[in-house]
Amino acid sequence: MDFTSQWVWINGLWVLFCLYWIVSAFKLKKTKKRESWDQRFRYVLPLVAAFYLFKPRAHYGWLGVRFIPASDAVAWIGVALAAAGVAIAIWARWHLGANWSGVVTLKEGHELIRSGPYRTMRHPIYTGILLAMLGTALTLGEVRGLLAVAIAWLSFYTKARREESLLTQEFGDRFAEHTKHTGMFLPRFT
């Protein structure tokens, strides 16, 4: 089956995501504390590998085996999941505002954001990216897509734990209270 129109949508969603990230990166607070390059390398390298698995020529051997039958319906469900994921990530990034950083960082005047998706999740940007990757994997339909999602999840988990350690140091009991009412990647409604 030819999923050209679905791939146009998937690619367009990822371009939209990247453009929003680039534009919103111009309004950031100054950095107070940042992780080392060595610490960053531990989660960035796996993410690069995960995104590489979506490249057209990355379907070596068993990685190219389909995990779901090819169909227009499945591909469009994947597009819908990718769109939802990009929307969640952008919504979360908008709520973080000038506190955002691609690196585990504390900003000068850093705020503990508890609005928007942060009311129920501590890391909704990662949730959105993972959902978008899952949608992309579903549209692709090959094992390599699922492997990419698993690698990205592990990478984001590693980064999230480091972020939470820094936020605990900065906000103490306020952040501890926030964790009681929110899920790490999935919403918690309490």
Short mmCIF file of N, CA and C in Angstrom, two decimals:
data_model
loop_
_atom_site.label_atom_id
_atom_site.label_comp_id
_atom_site.label_asym_id
_atom_site.label_seq_id
_atom_site.Cartn_x
_atom_site.Cartn_y
_atom_site.Cartn_z
N MET A 1 0.84 -1.19 0.00
CA MET A 1 0.00 0.00 0.00
C MET A 1 0.88 1.25 0.00
N ASP A 2 0.42 2.28 -0.61
CA ASP A 2 1.13 3.54 -0.67
C ASP A 2 0.50 4.52 0.33
N PHE A 3 1.28 4.92 1.30
CA PHE A 3 0.79 5.83 2.33
C PHE A 3 1.36 7.23 2.15
N THR A 4 1.48 7.68 0.89
CA THR A 4 2.09 8.97 0.60
C THR A 4 1.39 10.11 1.33
N SER A 5 0.06 10.17 1.28
CA SER A 5 -0.64 11.30 1.91
C SER A 5 -0.47 11.27 3.44
N GLN A 6 -0.46 10.07 4.03
CA GLN A 6 -0.25 9.98 5.47
C GLN A 6 1.15 10.47 5.84
N TRP A 7 2.15 10.12 5.02
CA TRP A 7 3.53 10.55 5.31
C TRP A 7 3.69 12.04 5.12
N VAL A 8 2.95 12.62 4.19
CA VAL A 8 2.98 14.08 4.04
C VAL A 8 2.50 14.73 5.33
N TRP A 9 1.41 14.20 5.89
CA TRP A 9 0.89 14.72 7.15
C TRP A 9 1.87 14.50 8.31
N ILE A 10 2.41 13.31 8.42
CA ILE A 10 3.37 13.00 9.49
C ILE A 10 4.56 13.95 9.40
N ASN A 11 5.14 14.07 8.22
CA ASN A 11 6.30 14.97 8.05
C ASN A 11 5.94 16.41 8.35
N GLY A 12 4.75 16.84 7.91
CA GLY A 12 4.30 18.20 8.19
C GLY A 12 4.15 18.46 9.68
N LEU A 13 3.65 17.47 10.41
CA LEU A 13 3.50 17.62 11.87
C LEU A 13 4.85 17.78 12.55
N TRP A 14 5.83 16.98 12.12
CA TRP A 14 7.17 17.08 12.72
C TRP A 14 7.83 18.41 12.34
N VAL A 15 7.59 18.90 11.13
CA VAL A 15 8.12 20.22 10.74
C VAL A 15 7.48 21.31 11.60
N LEU A 16 6.16 21.24 11.81
CA LEU A 16 5.47 22.20 12.67
C LEU A 16 6.06 22.18 14.08
N PHE A 17 6.26 20.99 14.61
CA PHE A 17 6.86 20.84 15.93
C PHE A 17 8.23 21.53 15.98
N CYS A 18 9.08 21.25 15.01
CA CYS A 18 10.44 21.83 14.98
C CYS A 18 10.39 23.35 14.84
N LEU A 19 9.53 23.85 13.98
CA LEU A 19 9.42 25.29 13.80
C LEU A 19 8.98 25.98 15.09
N TYR A 20 8.00 25.40 15.77
CA TYR A 20 7.55 25.99 17.03
C TYR A 20 8.68 26.01 18.05
N TRP A 21 9.43 24.93 18.10
CA TRP A 21 10.54 24.84 19.05
C TRP A 21 11.59 25.91 18.75
N ILE A 22 11.91 26.10 17.50
CA ILE A 22 12.92 27.09 17.11
C ILE A 22 12.45 28.50 17.45
N VAL A 23 11.23 28.83 17.07
CA VAL A 23 10.70 30.17 17.31
C VAL A 23 10.60 30.46 18.81
N SER A 24 10.10 29.50 19.58
CA SER A 24 9.91 29.73 21.01
C SER A 24 11.22 29.73 21.79
N ALA A 25 12.30 29.27 21.21
CA ALA A 25 13.60 29.24 21.89
C ALA A 25 14.23 30.62 22.02
N PHE A 26 13.65 31.63 21.37
CA PHE A 26 14.21 32.98 21.44
C PHE A 26 13.81 33.74 22.70
N LYS A 27 12.84 33.22 23.45
CA LYS A 27 12.37 33.90 24.65
C LYS A 27 12.61 33.02 25.87
N LEU A 28 13.85 32.98 26.34
CA LEU A 28 14.20 32.13 27.48
C LEU A 28 14.87 32.96 28.57
N LYS A 29 14.69 32.53 29.80
CA LYS A 29 15.38 33.15 30.92
C LYS A 29 16.85 32.73 30.92
N LYS A 30 17.67 33.49 31.62
CA LYS A 30 19.09 33.15 31.73
C LYS A 30 19.24 31.91 32.60
N THR A 31 20.27 31.15 32.30
CA THR A 31 20.54 29.89 33.01
C THR A 31 21.26 30.15 34.32
N LYS A 32 20.78 29.47 35.37
CA LYS A 32 21.40 29.54 36.69
C LYS A 32 22.27 28.30 36.94
N LYS A 33 21.77 27.14 36.53
CA LYS A 33 22.48 25.88 36.75
C LYS A 33 22.15 24.94 35.60
N ARG A 34 23.18 24.25 35.07
CA ARG A 34 22.99 23.38 33.90
C ARG A 34 23.75 22.08 34.11
N GLU A 35 23.21 21.01 33.55
CA GLU A 35 23.88 19.71 33.60
C GLU A 35 25.15 19.75 32.75
N SER A 36 26.02 18.77 32.97
CA SER A 36 27.27 18.69 32.20
C SER A 36 27.00 18.09 30.82
N TRP A 37 27.95 18.28 29.91
CA TRP A 37 27.84 17.69 28.57
C TRP A 37 27.80 16.17 28.67
N ASP A 38 28.55 15.60 29.59
CA ASP A 38 28.56 14.15 29.78
C ASP A 38 27.18 13.64 30.18
N GLN A 39 26.53 14.34 31.10
CA GLN A 39 25.18 13.95 31.51
C GLN A 39 24.20 14.06 30.35
N ARG A 40 24.32 15.12 29.57
CA ARG A 40 23.41 15.33 28.45
C ARG A 40 23.61 14.25 27.38
N PHE A 41 24.84 13.89 27.13
CA PHE A 41 25.18 12.90 26.11
C PHE A 41 24.46 11.57 26.38
N ARG A 42 24.24 11.24 27.65
CA ARG A 42 23.63 9.95 28.03
C ARG A 42 22.19 9.80 27.56
N TYR A 43 21.47 10.89 27.37
CA TYR A 43 20.10 10.77 26.84
C TYR A 43 19.96 11.29 25.42
N VAL A 44 20.89 12.13 24.97
CA VAL A 44 20.80 12.65 23.61
C VAL A 44 21.19 11.58 22.58
N LEU A 45 22.24 10.85 22.84
CA LEU A 45 22.68 9.82 21.89
C LEU A 45 21.59 8.78 21.62
N PRO A 46 20.93 8.24 22.65
CA PRO A 46 19.83 7.31 22.37
C PRO A 46 18.69 7.96 21.58
N LEU A 47 18.40 9.24 21.83
CA LEU A 47 17.34 9.93 21.07
C LEU A 47 17.70 10.05 19.60
N VAL A 48 18.96 10.33 19.32
CA VAL A 48 19.41 10.40 17.93
C VAL A 48 19.22 9.04 17.26
N ALA A 49 19.59 7.98 17.98
CA ALA A 49 19.40 6.61 17.45
C ALA A 49 17.92 6.32 17.20
N ALA A 50 17.07 6.74 18.13
CA ALA A 50 15.63 6.50 17.99
C ALA A 50 15.09 7.20 16.74
N PHE A 51 15.44 8.46 16.56
CA PHE A 51 14.93 9.17 15.38
C PHE A 51 15.54 8.62 14.09
N TYR A 52 16.76 8.10 14.16
CA TYR A 52 17.38 7.49 12.98
C TYR A 52 16.55 6.29 12.50
N LEU A 53 15.97 5.55 13.42
CA LEU A 53 15.19 4.37 13.06
C LEU A 53 13.98 4.70 12.18
N PHE A 54 13.55 5.96 12.14
CA PHE A 54 12.44 6.35 11.28
C PHE A 54 12.88 6.69 9.86
N LYS A 55 14.17 6.76 9.63
CA LYS A 55 14.65 7.08 8.29
C LYS A 55 14.25 5.97 7.32
N PRO A 56 13.96 6.31 6.07
CA PRO A 56 13.47 5.32 5.10
C PRO A 56 14.38 4.10 4.92
N ARG A 57 15.67 4.27 5.03
CA ARG A 57 16.58 3.14 4.79
C ARG A 57 17.00 2.42 6.07
N ALA A 58 16.32 2.63 7.17
CA ALA A 58 16.71 2.03 8.44
C ALA A 58 15.92 0.76 8.75
N HIS A 59 15.49 0.03 7.75
CA HIS A 59 14.66 -1.17 8.00
C HIS A 59 15.46 -2.45 7.73
N TYR A 60 16.60 -2.58 8.39
CA TYR A 60 17.46 -3.74 8.23
C TYR A 60 16.86 -4.98 8.88
N GLY A 61 16.86 -6.08 8.14
CA GLY A 61 16.43 -7.37 8.69
C GLY A 61 15.12 -7.30 9.44
N TRP A 62 15.14 -7.79 10.68
CA TRP A 62 13.93 -7.87 11.49
C TRP A 62 13.36 -6.50 11.84
N LEU A 63 14.16 -5.43 11.74
CA LEU A 63 13.64 -4.09 12.01
C LEU A 63 12.57 -3.67 11.01
N GLY A 64 12.62 -4.26 9.82
CA GLY A 64 11.64 -3.93 8.78
C GLY A 64 10.40 -4.80 8.79
N VAL A 65 10.32 -5.74 9.71
CA VAL A 65 9.15 -6.62 9.81
C VAL A 65 7.96 -5.81 10.30
N ARG A 66 6.82 -6.01 9.67
CA ARG A 66 5.60 -5.30 10.07
C ARG A 66 5.05 -5.89 11.37
N PHE A 67 4.65 -5.03 12.28
CA PHE A 67 4.02 -5.49 13.51
C PHE A 67 2.50 -5.34 13.44
N ILE A 68 2.03 -4.68 12.38
CA ILE A 68 0.59 -4.48 12.17
C ILE A 68 0.34 -4.51 10.67
N PRO A 69 -0.76 -5.10 10.24
CA PRO A 69 -1.03 -5.13 8.79
C PRO A 69 -1.16 -3.72 8.21
N ALA A 70 -0.68 -3.56 7.00
CA ALA A 70 -0.75 -2.27 6.32
C ALA A 70 -2.20 -1.98 5.93
N SER A 71 -2.68 -0.81 6.34
CA SER A 71 -4.03 -0.38 5.94
C SER A 71 -4.13 1.13 6.07
N ASP A 72 -4.98 1.71 5.25
CA ASP A 72 -5.21 3.16 5.32
C ASP A 72 -5.73 3.56 6.70
N ALA A 73 -6.62 2.78 7.26
CA ALA A 73 -7.21 3.12 8.56
C ALA A 73 -6.13 3.19 9.65
N VAL A 74 -5.27 2.20 9.68
CA VAL A 74 -4.19 2.19 10.68
C VAL A 74 -3.26 3.38 10.48
N ALA A 75 -2.92 3.65 9.22
CA ALA A 75 -2.03 4.78 8.93
C ALA A 75 -2.66 6.11 9.36
N TRP A 76 -3.96 6.29 9.13
CA TRP A 76 -4.62 7.53 9.53
C TRP A 76 -4.75 7.63 11.05
N ILE A 77 -4.93 6.50 11.73
CA ILE A 77 -4.92 6.51 13.20
C ILE A 77 -3.55 6.98 13.69
N GLY A 78 -2.50 6.50 13.03
CA GLY A 78 -1.15 6.94 13.36
C GLY A 78 -0.98 8.45 13.18
N VAL A 79 -1.52 8.98 12.10
CA VAL A 79 -1.46 10.42 11.85
C VAL A 79 -2.20 11.17 12.97
N ALA A 80 -3.36 10.68 13.35
CA ALA A 80 -4.14 11.32 14.42
C ALA A 80 -3.36 11.31 15.75
N LEU A 81 -2.72 10.18 16.07
CA LEU A 81 -1.92 10.11 17.29
C LEU A 81 -0.74 11.07 17.23
N ALA A 82 -0.09 11.13 16.07
CA ALA A 82 1.05 12.06 15.91
C ALA A 82 0.58 13.50 16.08
N ALA A 83 -0.57 13.84 15.50
CA ALA A 83 -1.11 15.20 15.63
C ALA A 83 -1.43 15.51 17.09
N ALA A 84 -2.04 14.56 17.79
CA ALA A 84 -2.34 14.76 19.21
C ALA A 84 -1.06 14.95 20.02
N GLY A 85 -0.05 14.15 19.71
CA GLY A 85 1.23 14.26 20.41
C GLY A 85 1.90 15.61 20.19
N VAL A 86 1.94 16.06 18.95
CA VAL A 86 2.54 17.37 18.65
C VAL A 86 1.74 18.47 19.35
N ALA A 87 0.43 18.37 19.35
CA ALA A 87 -0.41 19.37 20.03
C ALA A 87 -0.13 19.42 21.52
N ILE A 88 -0.01 18.26 22.15
CA ILE A 88 0.29 18.21 23.60
C ILE A 88 1.65 18.82 23.87
N ALA A 89 2.65 18.46 23.08
CA ALA A 89 4.01 18.99 23.28
C ALA A 89 4.04 20.50 23.13
N ILE A 90 3.37 21.02 22.11
CA ILE A 90 3.34 22.48 21.90
C ILE A 90 2.58 23.17 23.02
N TRP A 91 1.46 22.60 23.43
CA TRP A 91 0.68 23.16 24.55
C TRP A 91 1.54 23.23 25.81
N ALA A 92 2.26 22.15 26.10
CA ALA A 92 3.11 22.10 27.29
C ALA A 92 4.25 23.11 27.17
N ARG A 93 4.86 23.18 26.00
CA ARG A 93 5.97 24.12 25.80
C ARG A 93 5.50 25.55 25.97
N TRP A 94 4.30 25.85 25.50
CA TRP A 94 3.73 27.19 25.65
C TRP A 94 3.55 27.54 27.13
N HIS A 95 3.10 26.58 27.93
CA HIS A 95 2.90 26.82 29.36
C HIS A 95 4.22 26.99 30.10
N LEU A 96 5.27 26.33 29.65
CA LEU A 96 6.58 26.51 30.29
C LEU A 96 7.15 27.90 30.01
N GLY A 97 6.85 28.42 28.83
CA GLY A 97 7.32 29.75 28.48
C GLY A 97 8.83 29.88 28.58
N ALA A 98 9.30 30.93 29.23
CA ALA A 98 10.73 31.24 29.32
C ALA A 98 11.48 30.30 30.27
N ASN A 99 10.78 29.41 30.97
CA ASN A 99 11.43 28.46 31.87
C ASN A 99 11.98 27.24 31.13
N TRP A 100 11.60 27.07 29.86
CA TRP A 100 11.98 25.88 29.09
C TRP A 100 13.46 25.88 28.75
N SER A 101 14.00 24.68 28.64
CA SER A 101 15.36 24.48 28.12
C SER A 101 15.44 23.07 27.58
N GLY A 102 16.19 22.89 26.51
CA GLY A 102 16.40 21.55 25.97
C GLY A 102 17.39 20.76 26.80
N VAL A 103 18.08 21.43 27.68
CA VAL A 103 19.08 20.83 28.56
C VAL A 103 18.50 20.86 29.98
N VAL A 104 18.87 19.91 30.81
CA VAL A 104 18.41 19.92 32.20
C VAL A 104 19.03 21.15 32.85
N THR A 105 18.16 22.10 33.19
CA THR A 105 18.60 23.44 33.58
C THR A 105 17.67 24.04 34.63
N LEU A 106 18.25 24.86 35.48
CA LEU A 106 17.46 25.77 36.31
C LEU A 106 17.71 27.17 35.78
N LYS A 107 16.66 27.93 35.63
CA LYS A 107 16.76 29.29 35.12
C LYS A 107 16.76 30.28 36.27
N GLU A 108 17.27 31.48 36.02
CA GLU A 108 17.14 32.55 37.01
C GLU A 108 15.66 32.87 37.14
N GLY A 109 15.15 32.90 38.36
CA GLY A 109 13.72 33.15 38.57
C GLY A 109 12.86 31.99 38.10
N HIS A 110 13.40 30.78 38.13
CA HIS A 110 12.68 29.59 37.65
C HIS A 110 11.36 29.45 38.41
N GLU A 111 10.32 29.10 37.70
CA GLU A 111 9.00 28.92 38.30
C GLU A 111 8.59 27.45 38.20
N LEU A 112 7.84 26.99 39.18
CA LEU A 112 7.25 25.66 39.14
C LEU A 112 5.91 25.79 38.43
N ILE A 113 5.85 25.33 37.19
CA ILE A 113 4.65 25.48 36.38
C ILE A 113 3.65 24.38 36.73
N ARG A 114 2.42 24.81 37.05
CA ARG A 114 1.37 23.85 37.41
C ARG A 114 0.08 24.14 36.64
N SER A 115 0.22 24.77 35.49
CA SER A 115 -0.95 25.10 34.67
C SER A 115 -0.96 24.24 33.41
N GLY A 116 -2.07 24.30 32.68
CA GLY A 116 -2.18 23.53 31.44
C GLY A 116 -1.97 22.05 31.71
N PRO A 117 -1.19 21.38 30.88
CA PRO A 117 -0.99 19.95 31.07
C PRO A 117 -0.17 19.61 32.31
N TYR A 118 0.50 20.62 32.88
CA TYR A 118 1.31 20.40 34.09
C TYR A 118 0.44 20.24 35.33
N ARG A 119 -0.87 20.45 35.20
CA ARG A 119 -1.78 20.17 36.32
C ARG A 119 -1.85 18.68 36.61
N THR A 120 -1.68 17.86 35.57
CA THR A 120 -1.84 16.41 35.75
C THR A 120 -0.59 15.59 35.40
N MET A 121 0.38 16.21 34.71
CA MET A 121 1.61 15.51 34.31
C MET A 121 2.82 16.39 34.63
N ARG A 122 3.93 15.74 34.99
CA ARG A 122 5.15 16.51 35.25
C ARG A 122 5.98 16.72 33.99
N HIS A 123 5.83 15.86 32.99
CA HIS A 123 6.65 15.95 31.77
C HIS A 123 5.79 15.78 30.52
N PRO A 124 4.81 16.68 30.31
CA PRO A 124 3.92 16.52 29.16
C PRO A 124 4.60 16.73 27.81
N ILE A 125 5.70 17.45 27.76
CA ILE A 125 6.41 17.58 26.48
C ILE A 125 6.89 16.21 26.04
N TYR A 126 7.47 15.46 26.96
CA TYR A 126 7.94 14.11 26.62
C TYR A 126 6.77 13.22 26.24
N THR A 127 5.66 13.37 26.97
CA THR A 127 4.46 12.61 26.65
C THR A 127 4.02 12.90 25.22
N GLY A 128 3.98 14.17 24.87
CA GLY A 128 3.57 14.55 23.52
C GLY A 128 4.50 14.01 22.45
N ILE A 129 5.80 14.12 22.69
CA ILE A 129 6.77 13.61 21.72
C ILE A 129 6.64 12.10 21.58
N LEU A 130 6.49 11.41 22.70
CA LEU A 130 6.34 9.95 22.65
C LEU A 130 5.06 9.55 21.92
N LEU A 131 3.97 10.28 22.15
CA LEU A 131 2.72 9.98 21.45
C LEU A 131 2.88 10.24 19.95
N ALA A 132 3.55 11.32 19.59
CA ALA A 132 3.80 11.62 18.17
C ALA A 132 4.68 10.53 17.54
N MET A 133 5.66 10.06 18.30
CA MET A 133 6.52 8.98 17.79
C MET A 133 5.72 7.69 17.65
N LEU A 134 4.83 7.42 18.61
CA LEU A 134 3.99 6.22 18.53
C LEU A 134 3.10 6.29 17.29
N GLY A 135 2.52 7.46 17.03
CA GLY A 135 1.71 7.63 15.83
C GLY A 135 2.53 7.43 14.57
N THR A 136 3.75 7.95 14.57
CA THR A 136 4.64 7.76 13.42
C THR A 136 4.96 6.29 13.25
N ALA A 137 5.22 5.60 14.37
CA ALA A 137 5.52 4.15 14.33
C ALA A 137 4.33 3.36 13.81
N LEU A 138 3.14 3.74 14.21
CA LEU A 138 1.94 3.06 13.74
C LEU A 138 1.76 3.25 12.23
N THR A 139 1.98 4.46 11.75
CA THR A 139 1.88 4.73 10.32
C THR A 139 2.94 3.94 9.55
N LEU A 140 4.14 3.88 10.12
CA LEU A 140 5.22 3.11 9.51
C LEU A 140 4.88 1.62 9.54
N GLY A 141 4.41 1.13 10.69
CA GLY A 141 3.98 -0.25 10.82
C GLY A 141 5.09 -1.27 10.97
N GLU A 142 6.34 -0.82 11.09
CA GLU A 142 7.47 -1.74 11.20
C GLU A 142 8.02 -1.75 12.62
N VAL A 143 8.66 -2.87 12.99
CA VAL A 143 9.21 -3.06 14.33
C VAL A 143 10.15 -1.93 14.71
N ARG A 144 10.89 -1.40 13.76
CA ARG A 144 11.86 -0.33 14.06
C ARG A 144 11.17 0.89 14.68
N GLY A 145 9.92 1.14 14.32
CA GLY A 145 9.19 2.25 14.92
C GLY A 145 8.91 2.03 16.39
N LEU A 146 8.52 0.81 16.74
CA LEU A 146 8.28 0.49 18.15
C LEU A 146 9.58 0.54 18.95
N LEU A 147 10.66 0.07 18.34
CA LEU A 147 11.97 0.12 19.00
C LEU A 147 12.36 1.58 19.23
N ALA A 148 12.11 2.44 18.26
CA ALA A 148 12.42 3.87 18.41
C ALA A 148 11.65 4.48 19.58
N VAL A 149 10.38 4.13 19.71
CA VAL A 149 9.56 4.65 20.81
C VAL A 149 10.12 4.16 22.15
N ALA A 150 10.49 2.90 22.23
CA ALA A 150 11.04 2.35 23.48
C ALA A 150 12.36 3.03 23.85
N ILE A 151 13.22 3.24 22.88
CA ILE A 151 14.50 3.92 23.14
C ILE A 151 14.24 5.35 23.61
N ALA A 152 13.33 6.05 22.93
CA ALA A 152 13.02 7.43 23.31
C ALA A 152 12.43 7.48 24.72
N TRP A 153 11.56 6.52 25.05
CA TRP A 153 10.97 6.49 26.40
C TRP A 153 12.08 6.36 27.45
N LEU A 154 13.02 5.46 27.23
CA LEU A 154 14.12 5.28 28.19
C LEU A 154 14.96 6.55 28.30
N SER A 155 15.21 7.18 27.18
CA SER A 155 15.98 8.42 27.17
C SER A 155 15.25 9.53 27.94
N PHE A 156 13.96 9.69 27.66
CA PHE A 156 13.18 10.72 28.36
C PHE A 156 13.04 10.40 29.85
N TYR A 157 12.94 9.13 30.19
CA TYR A 157 12.86 8.75 31.60
C TYR A 157 14.14 9.17 32.32
N THR A 158 15.28 8.90 31.71
CA THR A 158 16.57 9.28 32.29
C THR A 158 16.64 10.79 32.49
N LYS A 159 16.25 11.54 31.46
CA LYS A 159 16.30 13.00 31.54
C LYS A 159 15.30 13.51 32.58
N ALA A 160 14.10 12.95 32.61
CA ALA A 160 13.07 13.38 33.56
C ALA A 160 13.52 13.17 35.00
N ARG A 161 14.17 12.06 35.28
CA ARG A 161 14.65 11.80 36.65
C ARG A 161 15.68 12.86 37.06
N ARG A 162 16.55 13.22 36.14
CA ARG A 162 17.55 14.27 36.42
C ARG A 162 16.86 15.61 36.64
N GLU A 163 15.87 15.93 35.82
CA GLU A 163 15.12 17.18 36.00
C GLU A 163 14.41 17.21 37.35
N GLU A 164 13.82 16.10 37.71
CA GLU A 164 13.10 16.05 38.98
C GLU A 164 14.03 16.21 40.17
N SER A 165 15.23 15.69 40.05
CA SER A 165 16.22 15.87 41.12
C SER A 165 16.55 17.35 41.28
N LEU A 166 16.75 18.04 40.18
CA LEU A 166 17.05 19.48 40.21
C LEU A 166 15.86 20.27 40.75
N LEU A 167 14.65 19.93 40.32
CA LEU A 167 13.45 20.63 40.79
C LEU A 167 13.21 20.39 42.28
N THR A 168 13.55 19.20 42.76
CA THR A 168 13.43 18.91 44.19
C THR A 168 14.39 19.80 44.98
N GLN A 169 15.62 19.95 44.48
CA GLN A 169 16.59 20.81 45.15
C GLN A 169 16.11 22.26 45.18
N GLU A 170 15.51 22.71 44.08
CA GLU A 170 15.10 24.11 43.95
C GLU A 170 13.80 24.41 44.71
N PHE A 171 12.82 23.51 44.63
CA PHE A 171 11.49 23.80 45.16
C PHE A 171 11.09 22.97 46.38
N GLY A 172 11.88 21.97 46.73
CA GLY A 172 11.66 21.19 47.94
C GLY A 172 10.25 20.64 48.09
N ASP A 173 9.58 21.03 49.18
CA ASP A 173 8.25 20.50 49.51
C ASP A 173 7.20 20.86 48.45
N ARG A 174 7.35 22.00 47.80
CA ARG A 174 6.38 22.39 46.76
C ARG A 174 6.42 21.39 45.61
N PHE A 175 7.63 20.98 45.22
CA PHE A 175 7.72 20.01 44.13
C PHE A 175 7.27 18.63 44.61
N ALA A 176 7.61 18.26 45.84
CA ALA A 176 7.17 16.97 46.40
C ALA A 176 5.65 16.89 46.40
N GLU A 177 5.00 17.97 46.77
CA GLU A 177 3.53 18.01 46.75
C GLU A 177 3.00 17.88 45.32
N HIS A 178 3.66 18.54 44.40
CA HIS A 178 3.27 18.48 42.99
C HIS A 178 3.36 17.03 42.47
N THR A 179 4.39 16.30 42.86
CA THR A 179 4.56 14.92 42.39
C THR A 179 3.47 14.00 42.93
N LYS A 180 2.90 14.32 44.07
CA LYS A 180 1.83 13.50 44.64
C LYS A 180 0.54 13.57 43.82
N HIS A 181 0.39 14.66 43.06
CA HIS A 181 -0.86 14.88 42.34
C HIS A 181 -0.71 14.78 40.82
N THR A 182 0.48 14.42 40.38
CA THR A 182 0.72 14.36 38.93
C THR A 182 1.43 13.05 38.58
N GLY A 183 1.22 12.59 37.37
CA GLY A 183 1.97 11.46 36.87
C GLY A 183 3.21 11.95 36.14
N MET A 184 4.19 11.09 36.00
CA MET A 184 5.41 11.50 35.31
C MET A 184 5.12 11.78 33.83
N PHE A 185 4.62 10.76 33.13
CA PHE A 185 4.32 10.91 31.71
C PHE A 185 2.83 10.79 31.39
N LEU A 186 2.10 10.14 32.26
CA LEU A 186 0.66 9.97 32.06
C LEU A 186 -0.10 10.82 33.06
N PRO A 187 -1.24 11.34 32.68
CA PRO A 187 -1.98 12.20 33.61
C PRO A 187 -2.44 11.45 34.85
N ARG A 188 -2.44 12.15 35.95
CA ARG A 188 -3.01 11.63 37.19
C ARG A 188 -4.06 12.65 37.63
N PHE A 189 -5.25 12.18 37.83
CA PHE A 189 -6.35 13.05 38.21
C PHE A 189 -6.73 12.77 39.67
N THR A 190 -6.16 13.55 40.59
CA THR A 190 -6.47 13.37 42.01
C THR A 190 -6.87 14.68 42.63
#
